[in-house]
Short mmCIF file of C-alpha atoms in Angstrom, two decimals:
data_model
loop_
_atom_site.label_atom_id
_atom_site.label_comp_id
_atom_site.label_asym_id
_atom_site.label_seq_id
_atom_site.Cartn_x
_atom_site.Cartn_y
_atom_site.Cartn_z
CA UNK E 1 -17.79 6.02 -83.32
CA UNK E 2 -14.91 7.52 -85.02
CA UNK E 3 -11.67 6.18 -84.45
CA UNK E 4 -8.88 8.26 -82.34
CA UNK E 5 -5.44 8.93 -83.66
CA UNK E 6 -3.10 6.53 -82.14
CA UNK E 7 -1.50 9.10 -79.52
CA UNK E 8 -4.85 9.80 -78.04
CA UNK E 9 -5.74 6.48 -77.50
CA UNK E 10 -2.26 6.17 -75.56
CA UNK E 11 -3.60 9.13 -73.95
CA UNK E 12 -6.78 8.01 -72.72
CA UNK E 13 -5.15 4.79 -71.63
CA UNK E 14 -2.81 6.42 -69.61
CA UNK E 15 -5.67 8.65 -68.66
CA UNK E 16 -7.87 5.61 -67.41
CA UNK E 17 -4.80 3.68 -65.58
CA UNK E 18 -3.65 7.21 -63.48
CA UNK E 19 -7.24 7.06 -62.46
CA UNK E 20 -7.96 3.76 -61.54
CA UNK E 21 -5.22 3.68 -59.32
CA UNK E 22 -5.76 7.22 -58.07
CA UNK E 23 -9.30 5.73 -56.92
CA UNK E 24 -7.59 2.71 -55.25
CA UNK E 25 -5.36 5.62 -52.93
CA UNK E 26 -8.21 7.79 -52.33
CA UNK E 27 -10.71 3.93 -50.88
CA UNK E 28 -7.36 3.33 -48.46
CA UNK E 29 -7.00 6.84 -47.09
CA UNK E 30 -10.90 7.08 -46.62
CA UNK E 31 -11.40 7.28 -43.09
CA UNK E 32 -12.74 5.91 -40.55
CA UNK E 33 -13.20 2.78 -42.35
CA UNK E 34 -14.53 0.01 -40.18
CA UNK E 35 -12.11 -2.65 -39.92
CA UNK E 36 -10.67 -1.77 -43.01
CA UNK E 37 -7.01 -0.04 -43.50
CA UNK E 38 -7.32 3.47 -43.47
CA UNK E 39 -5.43 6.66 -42.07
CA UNK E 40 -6.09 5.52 -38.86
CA UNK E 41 -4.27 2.40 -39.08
CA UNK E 42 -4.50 -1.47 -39.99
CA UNK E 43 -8.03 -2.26 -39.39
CA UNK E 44 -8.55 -5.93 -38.39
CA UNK E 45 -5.26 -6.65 -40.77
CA UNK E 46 -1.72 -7.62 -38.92
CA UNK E 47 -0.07 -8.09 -42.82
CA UNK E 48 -1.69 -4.93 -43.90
CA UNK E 49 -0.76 -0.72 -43.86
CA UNK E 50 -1.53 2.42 -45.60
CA UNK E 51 1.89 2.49 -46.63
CA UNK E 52 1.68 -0.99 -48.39
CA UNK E 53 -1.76 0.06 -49.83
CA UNK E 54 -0.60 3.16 -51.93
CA UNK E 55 2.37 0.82 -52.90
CA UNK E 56 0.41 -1.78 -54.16
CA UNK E 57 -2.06 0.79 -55.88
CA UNK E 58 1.14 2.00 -57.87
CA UNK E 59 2.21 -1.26 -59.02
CA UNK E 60 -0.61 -1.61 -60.54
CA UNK E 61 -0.98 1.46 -63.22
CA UNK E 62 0.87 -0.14 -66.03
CA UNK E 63 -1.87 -2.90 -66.06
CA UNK E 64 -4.52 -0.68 -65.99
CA UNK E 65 -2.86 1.18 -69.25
CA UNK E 66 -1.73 -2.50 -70.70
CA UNK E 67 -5.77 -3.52 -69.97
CA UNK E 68 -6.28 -0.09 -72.23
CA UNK E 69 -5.17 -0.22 -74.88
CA UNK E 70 -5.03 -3.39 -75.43
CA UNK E 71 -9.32 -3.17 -74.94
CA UNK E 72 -9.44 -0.10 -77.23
CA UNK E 73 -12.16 -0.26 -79.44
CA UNK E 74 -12.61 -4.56 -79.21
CA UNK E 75 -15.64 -6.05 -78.97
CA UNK E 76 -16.10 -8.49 -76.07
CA UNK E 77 -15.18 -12.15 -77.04
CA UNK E 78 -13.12 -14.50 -75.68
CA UNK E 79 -9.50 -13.53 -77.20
CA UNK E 80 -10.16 -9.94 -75.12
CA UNK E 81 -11.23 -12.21 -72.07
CA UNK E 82 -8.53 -14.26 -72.02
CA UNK E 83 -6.43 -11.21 -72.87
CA UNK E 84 -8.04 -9.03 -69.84
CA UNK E 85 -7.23 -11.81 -67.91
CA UNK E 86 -3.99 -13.04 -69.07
CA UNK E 87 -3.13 -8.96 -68.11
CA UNK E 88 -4.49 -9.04 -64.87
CA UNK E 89 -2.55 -12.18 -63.68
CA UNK E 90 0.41 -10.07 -64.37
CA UNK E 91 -0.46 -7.12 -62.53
CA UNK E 92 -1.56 -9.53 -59.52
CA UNK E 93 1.81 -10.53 -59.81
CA UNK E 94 3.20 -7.19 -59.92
CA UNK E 95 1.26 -6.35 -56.88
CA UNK E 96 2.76 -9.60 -54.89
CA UNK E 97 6.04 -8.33 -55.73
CA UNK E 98 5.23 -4.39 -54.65
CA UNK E 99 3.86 -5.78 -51.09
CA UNK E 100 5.78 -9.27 -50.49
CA UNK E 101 3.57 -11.46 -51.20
CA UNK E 102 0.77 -9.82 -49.60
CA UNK E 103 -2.77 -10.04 -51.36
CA UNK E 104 -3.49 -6.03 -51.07
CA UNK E 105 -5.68 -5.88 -53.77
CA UNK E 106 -6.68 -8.94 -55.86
CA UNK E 107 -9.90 -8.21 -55.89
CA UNK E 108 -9.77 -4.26 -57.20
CA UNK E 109 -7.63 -5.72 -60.14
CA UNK E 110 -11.28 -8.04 -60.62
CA UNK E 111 -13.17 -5.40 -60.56
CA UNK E 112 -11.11 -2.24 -61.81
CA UNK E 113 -10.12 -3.82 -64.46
CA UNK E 114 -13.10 -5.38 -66.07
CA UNK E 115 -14.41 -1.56 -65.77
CA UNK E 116 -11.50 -0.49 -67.33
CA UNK E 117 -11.36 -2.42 -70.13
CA UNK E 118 -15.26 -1.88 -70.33
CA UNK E 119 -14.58 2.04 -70.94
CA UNK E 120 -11.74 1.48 -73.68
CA UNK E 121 -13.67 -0.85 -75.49
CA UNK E 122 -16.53 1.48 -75.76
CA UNK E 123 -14.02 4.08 -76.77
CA UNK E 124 -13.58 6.08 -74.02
CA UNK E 125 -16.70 7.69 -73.53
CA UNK E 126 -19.90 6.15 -71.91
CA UNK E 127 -22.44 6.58 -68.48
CA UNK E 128 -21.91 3.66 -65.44
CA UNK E 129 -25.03 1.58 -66.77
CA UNK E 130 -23.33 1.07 -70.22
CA UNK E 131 -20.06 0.81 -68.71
CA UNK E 132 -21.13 -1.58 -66.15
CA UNK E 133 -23.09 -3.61 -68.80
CA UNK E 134 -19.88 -3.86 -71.06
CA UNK E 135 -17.78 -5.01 -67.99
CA UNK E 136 -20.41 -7.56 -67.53
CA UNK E 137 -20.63 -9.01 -70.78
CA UNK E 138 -16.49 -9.84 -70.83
CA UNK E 139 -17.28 -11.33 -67.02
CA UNK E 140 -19.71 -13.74 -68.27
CA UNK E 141 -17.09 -14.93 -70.98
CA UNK E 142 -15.17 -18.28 -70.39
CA UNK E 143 -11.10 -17.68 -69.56
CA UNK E 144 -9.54 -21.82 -70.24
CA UNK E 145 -6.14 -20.23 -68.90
CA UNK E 146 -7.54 -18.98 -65.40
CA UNK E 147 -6.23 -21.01 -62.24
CA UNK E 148 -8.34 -23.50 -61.30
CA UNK E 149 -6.84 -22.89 -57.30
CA UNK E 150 -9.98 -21.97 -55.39
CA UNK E 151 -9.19 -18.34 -53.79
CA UNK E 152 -10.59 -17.90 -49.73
CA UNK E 153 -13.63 -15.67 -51.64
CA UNK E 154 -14.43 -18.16 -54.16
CA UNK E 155 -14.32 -21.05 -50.88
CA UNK E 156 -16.12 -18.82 -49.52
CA UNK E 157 -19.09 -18.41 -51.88
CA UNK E 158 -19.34 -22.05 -51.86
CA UNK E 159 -19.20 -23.11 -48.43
CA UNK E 160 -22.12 -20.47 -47.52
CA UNK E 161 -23.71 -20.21 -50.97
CA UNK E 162 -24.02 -16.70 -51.69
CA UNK E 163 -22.73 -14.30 -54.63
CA UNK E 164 -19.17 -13.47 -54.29
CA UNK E 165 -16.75 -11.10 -57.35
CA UNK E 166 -17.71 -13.01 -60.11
CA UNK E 167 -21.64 -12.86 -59.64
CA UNK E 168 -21.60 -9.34 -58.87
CA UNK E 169 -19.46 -8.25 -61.98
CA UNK E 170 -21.35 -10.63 -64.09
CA UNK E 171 -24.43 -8.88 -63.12
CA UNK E 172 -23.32 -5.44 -63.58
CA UNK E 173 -22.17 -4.45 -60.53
CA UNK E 174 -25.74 -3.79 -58.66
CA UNK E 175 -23.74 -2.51 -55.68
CA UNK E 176 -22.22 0.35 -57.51
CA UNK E 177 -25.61 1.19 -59.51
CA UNK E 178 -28.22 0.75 -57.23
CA UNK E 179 -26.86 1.01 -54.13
CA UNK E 180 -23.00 3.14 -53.91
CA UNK E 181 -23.81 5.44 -56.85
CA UNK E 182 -26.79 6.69 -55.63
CA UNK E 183 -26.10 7.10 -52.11
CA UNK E 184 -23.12 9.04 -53.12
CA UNK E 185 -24.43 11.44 -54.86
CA UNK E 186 -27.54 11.65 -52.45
CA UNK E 187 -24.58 12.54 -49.85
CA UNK E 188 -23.32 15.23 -51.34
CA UNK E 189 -26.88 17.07 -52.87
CA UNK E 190 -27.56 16.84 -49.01
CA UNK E 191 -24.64 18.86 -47.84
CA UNK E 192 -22.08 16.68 -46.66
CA UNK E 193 -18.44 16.44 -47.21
CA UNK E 194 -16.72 14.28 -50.27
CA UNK E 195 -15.44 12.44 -47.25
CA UNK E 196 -18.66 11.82 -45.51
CA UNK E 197 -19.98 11.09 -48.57
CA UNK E 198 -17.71 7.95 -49.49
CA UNK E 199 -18.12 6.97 -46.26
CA UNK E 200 -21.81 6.28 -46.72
CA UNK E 201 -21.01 4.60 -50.39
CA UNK E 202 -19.25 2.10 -48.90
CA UNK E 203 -22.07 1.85 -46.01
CA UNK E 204 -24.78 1.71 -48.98
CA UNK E 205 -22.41 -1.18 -50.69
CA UNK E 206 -22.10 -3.19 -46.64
CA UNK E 207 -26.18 -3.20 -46.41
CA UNK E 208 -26.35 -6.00 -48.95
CA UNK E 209 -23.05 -7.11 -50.30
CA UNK E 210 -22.50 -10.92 -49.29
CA UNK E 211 -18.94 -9.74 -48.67
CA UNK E 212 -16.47 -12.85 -49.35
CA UNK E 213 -13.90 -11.16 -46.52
CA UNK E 214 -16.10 -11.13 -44.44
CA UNK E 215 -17.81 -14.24 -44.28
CA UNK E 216 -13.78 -16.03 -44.72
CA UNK E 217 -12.88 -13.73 -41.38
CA UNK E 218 -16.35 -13.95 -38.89
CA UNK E 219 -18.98 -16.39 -40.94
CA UNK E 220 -22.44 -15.23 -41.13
CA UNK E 221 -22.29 -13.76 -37.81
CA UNK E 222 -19.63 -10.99 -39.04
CA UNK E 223 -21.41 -10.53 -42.17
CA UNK E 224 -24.98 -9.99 -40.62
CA UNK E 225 -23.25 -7.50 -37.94
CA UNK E 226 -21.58 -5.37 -41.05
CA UNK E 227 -24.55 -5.05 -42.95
CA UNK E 228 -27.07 -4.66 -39.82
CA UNK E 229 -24.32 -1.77 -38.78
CA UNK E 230 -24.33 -0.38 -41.65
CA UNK E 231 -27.93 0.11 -42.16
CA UNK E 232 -27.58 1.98 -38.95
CA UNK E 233 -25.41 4.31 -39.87
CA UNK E 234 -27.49 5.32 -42.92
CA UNK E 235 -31.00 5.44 -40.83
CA UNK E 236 -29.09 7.79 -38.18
CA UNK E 237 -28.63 10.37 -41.28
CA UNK E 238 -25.40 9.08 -42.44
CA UNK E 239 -21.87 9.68 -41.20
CA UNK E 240 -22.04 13.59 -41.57
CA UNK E 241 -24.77 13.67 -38.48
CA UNK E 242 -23.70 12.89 -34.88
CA UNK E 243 -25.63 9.84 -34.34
CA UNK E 244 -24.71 8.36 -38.04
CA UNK E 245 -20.78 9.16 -36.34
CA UNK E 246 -21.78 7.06 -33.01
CA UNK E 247 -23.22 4.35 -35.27
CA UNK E 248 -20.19 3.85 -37.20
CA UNK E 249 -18.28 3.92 -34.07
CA UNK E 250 -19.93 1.02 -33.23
CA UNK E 251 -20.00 -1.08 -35.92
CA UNK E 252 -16.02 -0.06 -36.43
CA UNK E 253 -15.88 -1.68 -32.81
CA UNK E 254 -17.82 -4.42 -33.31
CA UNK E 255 -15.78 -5.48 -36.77
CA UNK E 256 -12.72 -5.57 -34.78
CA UNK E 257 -13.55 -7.69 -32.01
CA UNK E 258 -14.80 -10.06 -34.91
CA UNK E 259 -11.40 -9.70 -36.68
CA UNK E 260 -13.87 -8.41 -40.18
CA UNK E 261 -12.51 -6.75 -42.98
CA UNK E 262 -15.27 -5.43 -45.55
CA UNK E 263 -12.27 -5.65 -47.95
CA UNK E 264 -15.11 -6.79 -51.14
CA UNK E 265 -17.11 -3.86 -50.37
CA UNK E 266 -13.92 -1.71 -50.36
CA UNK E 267 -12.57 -2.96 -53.91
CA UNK E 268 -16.90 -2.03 -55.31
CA UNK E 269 -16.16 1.55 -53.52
CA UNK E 270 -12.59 2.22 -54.73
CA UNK E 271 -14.88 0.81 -58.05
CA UNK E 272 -17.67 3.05 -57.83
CA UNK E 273 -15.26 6.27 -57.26
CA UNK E 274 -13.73 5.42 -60.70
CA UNK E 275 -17.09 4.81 -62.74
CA UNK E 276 -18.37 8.51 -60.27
CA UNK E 277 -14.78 10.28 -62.13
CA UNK E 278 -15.52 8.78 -65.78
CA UNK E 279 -19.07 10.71 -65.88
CA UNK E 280 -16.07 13.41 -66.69
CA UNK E 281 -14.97 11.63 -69.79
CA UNK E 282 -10.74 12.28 -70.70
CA UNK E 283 -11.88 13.51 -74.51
CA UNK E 284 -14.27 16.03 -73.59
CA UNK E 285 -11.66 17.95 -70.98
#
């Protein structure tokens, strides 16, 4: 791969971070969400509002560019691991400080990040497997200076024993391949809005995902109703048919009353609408 003059890598960072966090705006104002924030309102959230979203989604560009360039062109070993995640401490501190100490979007920074720094390391240019794969390979790497404080998804993943962020990054991010990816682009050969069409990503991601904010909110009874309810909504047709619309009525009903927030499944779709945009690569416009 040749190597890129030192103002078009700046470029292509920049590039990356504007959309990362453009994909973080566009997951929030998705609507209707269920129990998630959305244009509608808070969701199952009291702490939570569009508002706060999109200013927690800002805060967080400069690490996606630091995460950039600082990835450009490295191979994955531990110096960029403990790098990527010396960076992303900071920009979860940024984001504390943009919302008040609110935890708007710890897990995107996981996730967005590692995908970000996957597509500067491989220069820019690359599909969602080998992105994915790259991300993947700096997951599985050790980080000595990472908290040893057990987050509510990490207590989570313990106390039922299931998959949580780490797993699914260190795998590759199956959601976004098998499951989000597709079904968005199945959406949209079949007619339906971009709208509609995100809307069944993110049901395609609830099916399976063992969703950490979930199971932390409403136990296995809150997870079981997302991802039954979502399954419903994509056997009705999907949310662009009538009876997909009254199926995600219901589950949006039934993930209030258990106080649920998909919020994993929302980081993998803000996620999977940045690896959808990079199929466009920044060097080739």
């Amino acid at each position: 791969m040749k190597l890129l003059p030192q103002i078009q890598v700046e470029g292509g960072a920049e590039w990356l971070a504007r959309t990362a966090t453009q994909c973080l705006i566009d997951e929030a104002r998705l609507s209707p969400k269920p129990g998630l924030v959305d244009s509608r309102g808070n969701g199952a959230h009291h702490d939570l509002t569009l508002a706060l979203m999109e200013r927690s989604a800002h805060s967080l560009t400069p690490t996606f560019q630091a995460l950039a360039l600082q990835s450009w062109l490295r191979p994955a070993d531990i110096a960029l691991r403990q790098t990527v995640g010396r960076l992303g401490r900071v920009g979860e501190q940024a984001m504390m400080a943009a919302t008040g100490g609110v935890n708007t979007h710890r897990g995107a920074i996981w996730a967005l990040g590692l995908l970000v720094s996957a597509v500067a390391m491989l220069g820019g240019e690359a599909n969602a497997p080998v992105i994915a794969a790259t991300a993947a390979t700096l997951a599985k790497l050790p980080d000595d200076a990472a908290p040893k404080v057990f987050s509510k998804g990490l207590r989570a993943t313990h106390r039922y024993r299931v998959p949580g962020a780490r797993e699914e990054a260190q795998q590759g991010f199956p959601h976004i391949l098998q499951h989000a990816l597709p079904q968005l682009r199945l959406s949209r050969r079949n007619g339906g809005s971009e709208s509609h069409a995100r809307i069944d990503a993110l049901m395609a991601i609830m099916t399976s995902l063992t969703d950490t904010c979930v199971l932390s909110r409403a136990g296995m009874e809150g997870l079981e109703t997302m991802q039954r309810g979502a399954r419903a909504v994509l056997s009705a047709g999907g949310s662009a048919t009538l009876e997909g619309q009254l199926a995600l009525g219901i589950l949006d009903r039934q993930m209030l009353t258990l106080n649920a927030s998909p919020g994993g499944a929302a980081d993998l779709l803000a996620a999977t609408l940045f690896l959808d945009r990079i199929g466009t690569p920044y060097f080739k416009h």
